[in-house]
Coordinates of C-alpha atoms in Angstrom, one line a residue:
X1 CA -72.6 132.5 -150.9
X2 CA -76.1 133.2 -149.7
X3 CA -79.1 130.8 -149.7
X4 CA -80.6 132.2 -152.9
X5 CA -77.3 132.0 -154.7
X6 CA -76.9 128.4 -153.6
X7 CA -80.5 127.6 -154.7
X8 CA -79.8 129.1 -158.1
X9 CA -76.6 127.1 -158.4
X10 CA -78.5 123.9 -157.5
X11 CA -81.2 124.7 -160.1
X12 CA -78.6 125.2 -162.9
X13 CA -76.9 121.9 -162.0
X14 CA -80.1 120.0 -162.1
X15 CA -81.0 121.6 -165.5
X16 CA -77.6 120.7 -166.9
X17 CA -78.3 117.1 -166.0
X18 CA -81.7 117.2 -167.8
X19 CA -83.8 117.3 -164.7
X20 CA -86.2 119.9 -163.3
X21 CA -86.4 121.3 -159.9
X22 CA -89.3 122.9 -158.0
X23 CA -88.1 126.3 -159.0
X24 CA -88.7 125.5 -162.7
X25 CA -92.4 125.0 -162.0
X26 CA -92.8 128.7 -160.8
X27 CA -93.6 131.1 -163.6
X28 CA -91.7 134.4 -163.8
X29 CA -93.0 137.8 -164.8
X30 CA -92.2 137.3 -168.5
X31 CA -94.5 134.3 -168.6
X32 CA -97.6 136.1 -167.0
X33 CA -100.0 138.6 -168.3
X34 CA -97.9 141.4 -167.0
X35 CA -96.0 143.4 -169.6
X36 CA -93.4 146.1 -169.3
X37 CA -95.6 148.6 -171.0
X38 CA -98.2 148.1 -168.3
X39 CA -96.0 149.7 -165.7
X40 CA -96.7 153.3 -165.1
X41 CA -94.2 155.8 -166.3
X42 CA -93.5 156.9 -162.7
X43 CA -92.0 153.4 -162.1
X44 CA -94.7 152.1 -159.8
X45 CA -96.2 148.6 -160.5
X46 CA -99.9 148.4 -161.4
X47 CA -102.1 148.4 -158.4
X48 CA -99.4 149.6 -156.1
X49 CA -100.4 152.1 -153.5
X50 CA -97.9 153.4 -151.0
X51 CA -95.5 150.6 -151.8
X52 CA -98.1 147.8 -151.4
X53 CA -99.2 145.7 -154.3
X54 CA -102.8 144.5 -154.2
X55 CA -103.2 141.3 -156.3
X56 CA -106.4 140.4 -158.1
X57 CA -107.8 136.9 -158.4
X58 CA -106.8 136.8 -162.0
X59 CA -103.2 137.5 -160.9
X60 CA -102.9 134.1 -159.2
X61 CA -101.8 131.0 -161.2
X62 CA -101.9 127.4 -160.3
X63 CA -98.6 125.5 -160.1
X64 CA -98.7 122.4 -162.3
X65 CA -97.7 119.0 -160.9
X66 CA -95.8 116.2 -162.7
X67 CA -98.6 113.7 -161.9
X68 CA -102.2 114.4 -162.5
X69 CA -104.8 114.2 -159.8
X70 CA -102.5 114.9 -156.8
X71 CA -99.8 117.0 -155.5
X72 CA -97.8 114.2 -153.8
X73 CA -95.1 112.5 -155.7
X74 CA -95.4 108.8 -156.3
X75 CA -91.8 108.4 -155.3
X76 CA -91.3 110.6 -152.2
X77 CA -88.0 108.9 -151.6
X78 CA -86.6 110.4 -154.8
X79 CA -87.6 113.9 -153.7
X80 CA -86.1 113.3 -150.3
X81 CA -82.9 112.2 -152.0
X82 CA -82.9 115.4 -154.2
X83 CA -83.4 117.5 -151.1
X84 CA -80.7 115.6 -149.3
X85 CA -78.3 116.3 -152.2
X86 CA -79.2 119.9 -152.1
X87 CA -78.6 120.2 -148.4
X88 CA -75.3 118.5 -148.8
X89 CA -74.3 121.4 -150.9
X90 CA -75.7 124.0 -148.6
X91 CA -74.6 122.6 -145.3
X92 CA -70.9 122.4 -144.6
X93 CA -71.2 119.5 -142.2
X94 CA -71.0 115.9 -143.4
X95 CA -74.5 114.5 -143.5
X96 CA -75.7 111.1 -142.4
X97 CA -78.0 109.4 -145.0
X98 CA -81.6 108.5 -143.9
X99 CA -84.0 106.1 -145.4
X100 CA -87.5 104.9 -144.5
X101 CA -86.0 101.4 -144.6
X102 CA -82.8 102.2 -142.8
X103 CA -81.1 99.1 -141.5
X104 CA -79.7 98.8 -138.0
X105 CA -75.9 98.7 -138.0
X106 CA -75.8 98.8 -141.9
X107 CA -76.2 101.5 -144.5
X108 CA -77.0 101.5 -148.2
X109 CA -74.0 101.9 -150.5
X110 CA -75.5 105.1 -152.1
X111 CA -75.8 106.7 -148.7
X112 CA -72.3 105.7 -147.5
X113 CA -70.2 108.7 -146.4
X114 CA -66.4 108.7 -146.0
X115 CA -65.1 110.6 -142.9
X116 CA -61.6 111.7 -142.2
X117 CA -59.5 108.7 -141.1
X118 CA -62.3 106.1 -141.7
X119 CA -61.5 103.3 -144.1
X120 CA -64.0 102.0 -146.6
X121 CA -66.1 99.2 -145.1
X122 CA -67.5 96.2 -146.8
X123 CA -70.8 95.0 -145.7
X124 CA -69.9 91.6 -144.2
X125 CA -73.5 90.5 -144.3
X126 CA -73.8 90.8 -148.1
X127 CA -73.7 87.4 -149.9
X128 CA -70.7 86.7 -152.0
X129 CA -71.4 85.1 -155.3
X130 CA -73.8 82.2 -154.9
X131 CA -73.3 81.8 -151.2
X132 CA -76.1 82.6 -148.8
X133 CA -75.7 85.6 -146.4
X134 CA -73.7 85.0 -143.3
X135 CA -74.2 87.2 -140.3
X136 CA -71.2 88.0 -138.2
X137 CA -71.7 87.9 -134.4
X138 CA -72.2 91.4 -133.1
X139 CA -73.6 92.9 -136.3
X140 CA -77.3 93.9 -136.0
X141 CA -79.2 93.2 -139.2
X142 CA -82.8 93.9 -138.1
X143 CA -84.7 96.8 -139.8
X144 CA -86.5 99.4 -137.7
X145 CA -87.9 102.7 -138.7
X146 CA -89.6 104.1 -135.6
X147 CA -88.0 106.8 -133.5
X148 CA -87.1 110.4 -133.9
X149 CA -84.7 111.3 -136.7
X150 CA -81.6 111.9 -134.6
X151 CA -79.4 112.4 -137.8
X152 CA -80.7 115.9 -138.0
X153 CA -78.1 118.0 -139.7
X154 CA -78.4 120.9 -137.3
X155 CA -77.9 118.6 -134.3
X156 CA -74.8 117.1 -135.8
X157 CA -73.6 120.6 -136.7
X158 CA -74.0 121.8 -133.1
X159 CA -72.3 118.7 -131.7
X160 CA -69.5 119.0 -134.3
X161 CA -68.8 122.6 -133.2
X162 CA -68.5 121.5 -129.6
X163 CA -66.2 118.6 -130.6
X164 CA -63.9 121.0 -132.5
X165 CA -63.7 123.3 -129.5
X166 CA -62.4 120.5 -127.3
X167 CA -58.8 121.1 -126.3
X168 CA -58.1 118.1 -124.2
X169 CA -59.1 114.4 -124.2
X170 CA -61.2 114.9 -121.1
X171 CA -63.2 117.7 -122.7
X172 CA -63.7 115.7 -125.9
X173 CA -64.8 112.6 -124.0
X174 CA -67.3 114.6 -121.9
X175 CA -68.9 116.0 -125.1
X176 CA -69.1 112.6 -126.7
X177 CA -70.8 111.0 -123.7
X178 CA -73.2 113.9 -123.0
X179 CA -74.2 113.9 -126.7
X180 CA -75.0 110.2 -126.8
X181 CA -77.0 110.2 -123.6
X182 CA -78.9 113.3 -124.5
X183 CA -79.7 112.4 -128.1
X184 CA -80.2 108.7 -127.9
X185 CA -81.5 108.4 -124.4
X186 CA -79.1 105.6 -123.3
X187 CA -78.6 104.6 -119.7
X188 CA -74.8 105.3 -119.8
X189 CA -71.9 106.0 -122.0
X190 CA -68.1 105.4 -121.5
X191 CA -64.8 105.8 -123.3
X192 CA -62.5 102.8 -123.9
X193 CA -58.9 103.6 -125.0
X194 CA -55.4 102.0 -124.8
X195 CA -53.5 102.5 -121.6
X196 CA -50.5 100.3 -122.0
X197 CA -47.3 101.4 -123.7
X198 CA -47.7 98.7 -126.5
X199 CA -51.4 99.6 -127.0
X200 CA -52.6 96.1 -126.3
X201 CA -54.4 96.7 -123.0
X202 CA -57.5 99.0 -123.0
X203 CA -59.3 100.5 -120.1
X204 CA -62.5 102.6 -119.5
X205 CA -61.1 106.0 -118.6
X206 CA -64.3 108.1 -118.5
X207 CA -67.9 107.1 -117.9
X208 CA -71.3 108.7 -117.3
X209 CA -74.3 107.0 -115.9
X210 CA -72.4 104.0 -114.6
X211 CA -69.8 103.5 -111.8
X212 CA -66.8 101.2 -112.7
X213 CA -66.2 99.2 -109.5
X214 CA -63.1 97.4 -110.7
X215 CA -60.4 100.0 -111.4
X216 CA -58.1 97.3 -112.7
X217 CA -60.6 96.0 -115.3
X218 CA -58.7 95.7 -118.6
X219 CA -59.7 94.6 -122.1
X220 CA -57.3 92.9 -124.6
X221 CA -57.1 94.4 -128.1
X222 CA -56.1 91.1 -129.6
X223 CA -58.7 88.9 -127.9
X224 CA -62.3 88.8 -126.9
X225 CA -65.0 91.2 -128.1
X226 CA -62.6 94.1 -128.3
X227 CA -60.5 92.0 -130.7
X228 CA -63.6 91.5 -132.8
X229 CA -64.3 95.2 -132.8
X230 CA -60.8 95.9 -134.1
X231 CA -61.1 93.3 -136.8
X232 CA -64.5 94.4 -138.2
X233 CA -64.1 98.2 -137.5
X234 CA -67.8 98.6 -137.1
X235 CA -70.4 98.8 -134.4
X236 CA -70.9 95.7 -132.3
X237 CA -73.9 94.7 -130.2
X238 CA -72.7 93.1 -127.0
X239 CA -75.9 91.0 -126.7
X240 CA -75.0 89.0 -129.7
X241 CA -72.2 87.4 -127.6
X242 CA -74.4 86.5 -124.7
X243 CA -74.6 82.8 -125.6
X244 CA -71.1 82.4 -127.1
X245 CA -69.0 80.2 -124.9
X246 CA -65.7 81.6 -126.2
X247 CA -66.8 85.1 -125.2
X248 CA -68.7 84.4 -122.0
X249 CA -66.3 85.9 -119.5
X250 CA -65.6 88.9 -121.7
X251 CA -69.4 89.4 -122.2
X252 CA -69.8 89.5 -118.4
X253 CA -67.1 92.1 -118.1
X254 CA -68.9 94.4 -120.6
X255 CA -72.2 93.8 -118.9
X256 CA -70.6 94.9 -115.6
X257 CA -69.9 98.3 -117.1
X258 CA -73.5 98.6 -118.6
X259 CA -72.3 98.1 -122.2
X260 CA -74.7 97.4 -125.1
X261 CA -73.0 98.9 -128.1
X262 CA -69.3 99.2 -128.9
X263 CA -68.6 101.9 -131.4
X264 CA -65.1 102.1 -132.9
X265 CA -63.2 105.4 -133.2
X266 CA -61.2 105.0 -136.4
X267 CA -58.3 107.4 -137.3
X268 CA -55.9 106.8 -140.2
X269 CA -57.4 103.3 -140.7
X270 CA -56.6 102.3 -137.1
X271 CA -59.0 101.8 -134.2
X272 CA -57.7 104.2 -131.6
X273 CA -60.6 104.0 -129.1
X274 CA -64.2 102.9 -128.6
X275 CA -67.4 104.5 -127.4
X276 CA -69.4 102.3 -125.1
X277 CA -73.1 102.9 -125.1
X278 CA -75.6 101.5 -122.6
X279 CA -79.2 100.3 -123.3
X280 CA -81.9 102.7 -124.4
X281 CA -84.3 103.9 -121.7
X282 CA -87.4 103.8 -123.9
X283 CA -86.9 100.9 -126.3
X284 CA -84.4 98.1 -126.8
X285 CA -84.4 98.7 -130.6
X286 CA -81.8 101.1 -132.2
X287 CA -83.0 102.7 -135.4
X288 CA -81.0 103.1 -138.5
X289 CA -81.1 106.9 -138.0
X290 CA -79.7 106.4 -134.6
X291 CA -76.9 104.1 -135.8
X292 CA -76.0 106.7 -138.5
X293 CA -75.9 109.4 -135.8
X294 CA -73.6 107.2 -133.6
X295 CA -71.3 106.5 -136.6
X296 CA -71.1 110.2 -137.5
X297 CA -70.3 111.2 -133.9
X298 CA -67.6 108.4 -133.7
X299 CA -66.0 109.3 -137.0
X300 CA -65.8 113.0 -136.2
X301 CA -64.6 112.3 -132.6
X302 CA -61.9 110.0 -133.9
X303 CA -60.6 112.7 -136.1
X304 CA -60.5 115.2 -133.3
X305 CA -59.1 112.7 -130.8
X306 CA -56.3 111.8 -133.3
X307 CA -55.5 115.5 -133.6
X308 CA -55.4 115.9 -129.8
X309 CA -53.1 112.9 -129.4
X310 CA -50.7 114.4 -132.1
X311 CA -50.8 117.8 -130.5
X312 CA -50.1 116.4 -127.0
X313 CA -47.2 114.4 -128.3
X314 CA -45.7 117.5 -129.9
X315 CA -46.2 119.5 -126.6
X316 CA -44.7 116.6 -124.7
X317 CA -41.6 116.4 -127.0
X318 CA -41.1 120.1 -126.7
X319 CA -41.3 119.9 -122.9
X320 CA -38.8 117.1 -122.9
X321 CA -36.4 119.1 -125.1
X322 CA -36.8 122.0 -122.7
X323 CA -36.3 119.9 -119.6
X324 CA -33.4 118.0 -121.3
X325 CA -31.7 121.3 -122.1
X326 CA -32.1 122.4 -118.4
X327 CA -31.0 118.9 -117.2
X328 CA -27.9 118.8 -119.4
X329 CA -26.9 122.3 -118.1
X330 CA -27.2 121.0 -114.6
X331 CA -25.2 117.8 -115.3
X332 CA -22.5 119.7 -117.1
X333 CA -22.1 122.0 -114.0
X334 CA -21.8 119.0 -111.7
X335 CA -19.3 117.3 -114.0
X336 CA -17.2 120.5 -114.0
X337 CA -17.2 120.5 -110.2
X338 CA -16.2 116.8 -110.1
X339 CA -13.3 117.4 -112.4
X340 CA -12.0 120.3 -110.4
X341 CA -11.6 118.1 -107.3
X342 CA -8.1 117.0 -106.4
X343 CA -8.8 114.5 -103.7
X344 CA -11.3 111.8 -102.9
X345 CA -12.9 113.7 -100.0
X346 CA -13.9 116.5 -102.3
X347 CA -15.5 114.2 -104.8
X348 CA -17.3 112.3 -102.0
X349 CA -18.8 115.5 -100.7
X350 CA -20.2 116.4 -104.1
X351 CA -21.7 112.9 -104.6
X352 CA -23.3 113.0 -101.2
X353 CA -25.0 116.4 -101.8
X354 CA -26.2 115.5 -105.3
X355 CA -27.6 112.0 -104.3
X356 CA -29.4 113.5 -101.3
X357 CA -31.1 116.0 -103.7
X358 CA -32.7 113.2 -105.7
X359 CA -33.9 111.2 -102.7
X360 CA -31.2 108.6 -102.1
X361 CA -31.2 107.9 -98.4
X362 CA -28.7 105.1 -98.4
X363 CA -26.2 103.8 -101.0
X364 CA -22.6 102.8 -101.6
X365 CA -20.2 103.2 -104.5
X366 CA -18.0 100.2 -105.2
X367 CA -14.8 100.5 -107.2
X368 CA -12.6 97.6 -108.4
X369 CA -9.3 97.3 -106.5
X370 CA -5.9 97.4 -108.0
X371 CA -5.7 93.6 -108.2
X372 CA -9.1 93.3 -109.9
X373 CA -10.2 90.7 -107.4
X374 CA -12.7 92.7 -105.3
X375 CA -15.0 95.7 -105.5
X376 CA -14.5 97.9 -102.4
X377 CA -17.0 100.4 -101.0
X378 CA -15.5 103.8 -101.2
X379 CA -18.4 106.2 -100.9
X380 CA -21.6 106.2 -98.9
X381 CA -24.1 108.7 -97.5
X382 CA -23.0 111.1 -94.7
X383 CA -25.3 109.4 -92.2
X384 CA -23.8 106.0 -93.0
X385 CA -27.1 104.1 -92.1
X386 CA -25.6 100.7 -93.1
X387 CA -22.2 101.2 -91.4
X388 CA -19.9 101.1 -94.4
X389 CA -17.5 103.7 -92.9
X390 CA -17.0 101.6 -89.8
X391 CA -17.0 98.3 -91.6
X392 CA -16.2 98.7 -95.3
X393 CA -17.6 96.1 -97.6
X394 CA -15.5 94.2 -100.2
X395 CA -17.4 92.1 -102.8
X396 CA -15.6 89.3 -104.5
X397 CA -15.4 89.8 -108.3
X398 CA -16.4 86.1 -108.8
X399 CA -19.4 86.4 -106.5
X400 CA -22.9 85.7 -107.7
X401 CA -23.9 89.4 -107.3
X402 CA -21.1 90.6 -109.5
X403 CA -21.8 88.0 -112.1
X404 CA -25.5 89.0 -112.1
X405 CA -24.5 92.7 -112.6
X406 CA -22.2 91.9 -115.5
X407 CA -24.9 89.9 -117.3
X408 CA -27.8 92.2 -116.7
X409 CA -29.1 95.4 -118.3
X410 CA -28.3 98.7 -116.5
X411 CA -29.8 99.5 -114.1
X412 CA -30.5 96.2 -112.3
X413 CA -33.3 96.0 -109.8
X414 CA -33.6 93.0 -107.5
X415 CA -37.3 92.9 -106.6
X416 CA -37.1 90.0 -104.1
X417 CA -33.9 91.2 -102.5
X418 CA -34.8 90.0 -98.9
X419 CA -35.0 86.4 -100.1
X420 CA -32.3 86.6 -102.8
X421 CA -29.4 84.3 -102.3
X422 CA -26.9 86.7 -104.0
X423 CA -28.0 89.5 -101.7
X424 CA -27.9 87.4 -98.6
X425 CA -24.4 86.1 -99.3
X426 CA -23.2 89.7 -99.8
X427 CA -24.8 91.6 -97.1
X428 CA -25.5 90.9 -93.4
X429 CA -29.1 90.4 -92.1
X430 CA -28.8 93.7 -90.2
X431 CA -28.0 95.7 -93.3
X432 CA -30.7 94.0 -95.3
X433 CA -33.3 94.8 -92.7
X434 CA -32.6 98.5 -93.2
X435 CA -33.1 98.4 -97.0
X436 CA -36.3 99.2 -99.0
X437 CA -34.8 98.5 -102.4
X438 CA -31.9 96.9 -104.2
X439 CA -31.1 99.0 -107.2
X440 CA -27.7 98.7 -108.9
X441 CA -26.2 101.1 -111.5
X442 CA -23.1 99.7 -113.2
X443 CA -20.2 101.3 -115.0
X444 CA -18.8 99.1 -117.7
X445 CA -16.1 99.6 -120.4
X446 CA -17.0 97.0 -123.1
X447 CA -18.0 94.0 -120.9
X448 CA -15.4 94.8 -118.2
X449 CA -17.1 96.0 -115.0
X450 CA -15.2 98.9 -113.4
X451 CA -17.6 99.7 -110.6
X452 CA -21.2 100.1 -109.5
X453 CA -23.5 102.0 -107.2
X454 CA -25.9 100.0 -105.0
X455 CA -28.9 102.0 -103.8
X456 CA -30.2 100.5 -100.5
X457 CA -32.9 103.0 -99.5
X458 CA -34.9 105.6 -101.4
X459 CA -37.1 108.4 -100.1
X460 CA -40.9 108.0 -100.6
X461 CA -41.0 111.3 -102.5
X462 CA -38.2 110.4 -104.9
X463 CA -38.7 110.5 -108.6
X464 CA -37.4 107.3 -110.2
X465 CA -37.0 108.9 -113.6
X466 CA -34.9 111.6 -112.1
X467 CA -32.7 109.1 -110.2
X468 CA -32.2 107.0 -113.4
X469 CA -31.3 110.0 -115.5
X470 CA -28.9 111.7 -113.0
X471 CA -27.0 108.6 -112.0
X472 CA -26.7 107.4 -115.6
X473 CA -25.5 110.8 -116.8
X474 CA -22.9 111.1 -114.0
X475 CA -21.6 107.5 -113.9
X476 CA -18.8 107.8 -116.4
X477 CA -17.4 111.0 -114.9
X478 CA -17.8 109.8 -111.3
X479 CA -16.1 106.5 -111.7
X480 CA -13.3 107.8 -113.9
X481 CA -12.6 110.6 -111.5
X482 CA -12.8 108.4 -108.4
X483 CA -10.4 105.8 -109.9
X484 CA -7.9 108.5 -110.8
X485 CA -8.1 110.2 -107.4
X486 CA -7.6 106.8 -105.6
X487 CA -4.5 106.2 -107.7
X488 CA -3.2 109.6 -106.8
X489 CA -3.8 109.0 -103.2
X490 CA -1.9 105.7 -103.3
X491 CA 1.1 107.1 -105.2
X492 CA 1.3 110.2 -103.0
X493 CA 1.9 107.9 -100.0
X494 CA -0.9 109.2 -97.9
X495 CA -2.2 105.7 -97.4
X496 CA -1.6 102.4 -99.1
X497 CA -2.6 99.1 -97.4
X498 CA -0.7 96.4 -99.3
X499 CA -1.7 93.7 -96.8
X500 CA -5.3 94.4 -97.4
X501 CA -4.9 93.4 -101.1
X502 CA -3.0 90.2 -99.9
X503 CA -5.7 89.3 -97.5
X504 CA -8.5 89.8 -100.0
X505 CA -6.7 87.6 -102.5
X506 CA -6.2 84.8 -99.9
X507 CA -9.9 85.2 -98.8
X508 CA -11.0 84.7 -102.4
X509 CA -9.0 81.5 -102.7
X510 CA -10.4 80.3 -99.4
X511 CA -14.0 80.9 -100.6
X512 CA -13.3 78.9 -103.8
X513 CA -11.8 76.1 -101.8
X514 CA -14.9 76.1 -99.5
X515 CA -17.3 76.0 -102.4
X516 CA -15.4 73.2 -104.2
X517 CA -14.7 71.2 -101.0
X518 CA -10.9 71.1 -101.5
X519 CA -8.1 71.9 -99.1
X520 CA -5.8 74.9 -99.2
X521 CA -2.3 75.4 -97.7
X522 CA -0.3 78.5 -96.7
X523 CA 3.5 78.0 -96.4
X524 CA 5.9 80.7 -95.2
X525 CA 9.6 80.9 -96.0
X526 CA 11.4 83.2 -93.6
X527 CA 15.1 84.5 -93.7
X528 CA 15.8 85.1 -90.0
X529 CA 19.2 86.7 -90.3
X530 CA 18.5 88.9 -93.4
X531 CA 19.5 92.1 -91.4
X532 CA 23.0 90.6 -90.6
X533 CA 23.4 89.6 -94.3
X534 CA 22.7 93.2 -95.3
X535 CA 25.3 94.5 -92.9
X536 CA 27.9 92.2 -94.3
X537 CA 27.2 92.5 -98.0
X538 CA 25.3 95.7 -98.5
X539 CA 22.0 96.7 -100.0
X540 CA 22.6 95.5 -103.6
X541 CA 23.7 92.0 -102.6
X542 CA 20.7 91.7 -100.3
X543 CA 18.4 92.6 -103.1
X544 CA 20.0 90.0 -105.4
X545 CA 19.5 87.4 -102.7
X546 CA 15.8 88.2 -102.4
X547 CA 15.4 88.2 -106.2
X548 CA 17.1 84.8 -106.4
X549 CA 14.9 83.3 -103.6
X550 CA 11.8 84.6 -105.5
X551 CA 13.0 82.8 -108.6
X552 CA 13.6 79.6 -106.7
X553 CA 10.0 79.7 -105.3
X554 CA 8.4 80.7 -108.6
X555 CA 10.1 77.8 -110.4
X556 CA 8.1 75.3 -108.2
X557 CA 4.7 77.0 -108.4
X558 CA 1.8 75.6 -110.5
X559 CA -0.6 77.8 -112.5
X560 CA -3.0 78.3 -109.5
X561 CA -0.3 78.9 -106.9
X562 CA 1.0 82.3 -106.0
X563 CA 3.6 83.9 -103.7
X564 CA 3.7 87.2 -101.8
X565 CA 6.6 88.9 -100.1
X566 CA 5.9 90.7 -96.9
X567 CA 7.8 92.0 -93.8
X568 CA 10.9 92.4 -95.9
X569 CA 12.2 88.9 -95.1
X570 CA 9.1 86.6 -95.5
X571 CA 7.6 84.8 -98.5
X572 CA 4.0 83.7 -98.1
X573 CA 3.1 80.9 -100.6
X574 CA -0.6 80.0 -101.2
X575 CA -1.2 76.5 -102.6
X576 CA -4.9 76.0 -103.5
X577 CA -6.0 72.3 -103.8
X578 CA -2.9 71.1 -101.9
X579 CA -2.9 69.6 -98.4
X580 CA -0.3 69.5 -95.6
X581 CA 1.3 66.2 -96.9
X582 CA 2.1 68.0 -100.1
X583 CA 3.1 71.3 -98.6
X584 CA 5.7 70.1 -96.0
X585 CA 8.0 68.4 -98.6
X586 CA 7.4 71.4 -100.9
X587 CA 8.6 73.9 -98.3
X588 CA 11.5 71.7 -97.2
X589 CA 12.8 71.5 -100.8
X590 CA 12.8 75.3 -101.1
X591 CA 14.5 75.6 -97.7
X592 CA 17.2 73.2 -98.8
X593 CA 17.9 74.8 -102.1
X594 CA 18.3 78.3 -100.5
X595 CA 20.6 77.2 -97.7
X596 CA 22.7 75.1 -100.0
X597 CA 23.2 78.0 -102.4
X598 CA 24.0 80.7 -99.9
X599 CA 26.0 78.9 -97.2
X600 CA 29.6 80.2 -96.8
X601 CA 32.3 80.7 -94.2
X602 CA 31.1 84.3 -93.7
X603 CA 27.4 83.6 -92.9
X604 CA 25.1 80.7 -92.7
X605 CA 21.5 81.7 -93.8
X606 CA 18.9 80.8 -91.2
X607 CA 15.8 79.7 -93.1
X608 CA 12.6 78.5 -91.6
X609 CA 9.5 77.1 -93.2
X610 CA 6.0 76.6 -91.6
X611 CA 2.7 75.3 -93.0
X612 CA -1.0 75.9 -92.1
X613 CA -4.0 74.2 -93.7
X614 CA -7.6 75.2 -94.4
X615 CA -9.9 74.3 -92.8
X616 CA -8.0 72.4 -90.1
X617 CA -5.9 75.4 -88.9
X618 CA -8.5 78.1 -89.6
X619 CA -11.2 79.2 -92.0
X620 CA -10.1 82.8 -92.8
X621 CA -6.9 84.5 -93.8
X622 CA -6.2 85.9 -90.4
X623 CA -6.5 82.5 -88.6
X624 CA -4.3 80.8 -91.1
X625 CA -1.6 83.4 -90.9
X626 CA -1.7 83.4 -87.1
X627 CA -1.2 79.6 -87.2
X628 CA 2.0 80.2 -89.2
X629 CA 3.3 82.5 -86.5

């Protein structure tokens, strides 16, 4: 629709409302002395020569005015309002109302405009009922009228076009700050937005005209002047908090970044950011027109900023889906390779290659042993920086570290690992000195801990997100496959150290006794002539003898005691909480029962019993067993 058509539309609307416009005051040809019959038959108008009309003095008419004696309206504000309404129909951009008595930081209700995402505001300075007006700190109520009319529609239109073209937050912020400094003449402008995941901590991310010295300067959304901005959702003057004791420190923080005005950016009824404007270069006063200009820029910017945030979130989600698809394809390939392995060495090689790719310099995989009492290191990096191949590490299932792993979320990071008691009681000082982290990924079924991976050293270029995702995704397959392959190795007879399990169990009881301050006794019952007994009575009778001796011993054991058979003819009895005075009669009674039951004319069983006590005879399993021999 052209300008003339819009003018006609405006005229008709005014006439329908019983009003007259300036166009109604201009007489048309039908109301003048010209008549159709005065036109020449050739179609030319009277007095026209070569397409030019020459008017006579009598052709000119005077335009009548509504008020006699002058051409100016007694109420110019009403004319301005009518023109304002007309321009609001012509211009497609949202106008800001102007008034000769425009208030700072406050607009008349008739001039209030609603912008996308901005909630309706109630003037908190307006008296309620019979109460006197109360001014909220931060709201400017002074009236000024001087200054250039910065709410010019064309200016807003041009700035709006630039804002719409912004594709990123940085571009948008640059336009906002440039526009404020150029149009208002302020010393600086900055952008304050949330930077924490929960949106509570805000930070100045962009600024012009001022240097932010403290990069760690944060503002709390629920406290201080920023909290007041979020509550009132309207422009705040920092100077109104200058003498407020409760806001003193916060006021100084804003002064340090050259802040004078805080302008909220409101999207979908939420304050999603703030524009920080410095002082004016020419005057300390901010006119109503300038406030309306700032509000218009903030409202439009908030709408664009909200759209950019939504668009970036969509792009980010799409990128995550693409990356997840690629990542899942990679993980599935690794899992297939793991499941194809038929021995521990093959699986170990795959883990070493994959962990090296994600920047793990040193680590160890621990798997629960067959007895369930210890977690043994079964895999480490090829370089073996901490020496686990030469000196494997077994961690007691009742240790403080294992208890912490069971009761913690996965993964567990021990920040102060060098001074941590649970780390120092598990690892030697030499191993701890080579670490730069203590990161633990556990594998649990229900609340039962089956194994875990401890990362001791990470490359400086490693991506922690990639490490977390890869280890977490592979954990179930890795631990299940490793456990299966270890069982196959044991059953195949390639290697099975039964004494290692015995020694670990004894070591666990010694540690408990040490922690509780109680004694512990080892007693051994040995059948010296078992080989001759086998030659006389055969394999089956010999097995029956050993089964019977086992029953005799078990009948005398308490709930905490246990017995192990080793070297074919020896029974090792562990008696936690008992001392030598108890153990000697206990072993002698077993000796007497065995010899009495199996003494005959053909053979007399030679049975010996010996006792060693912790800590008198030794403080580890090897020393106590050596004392028995």
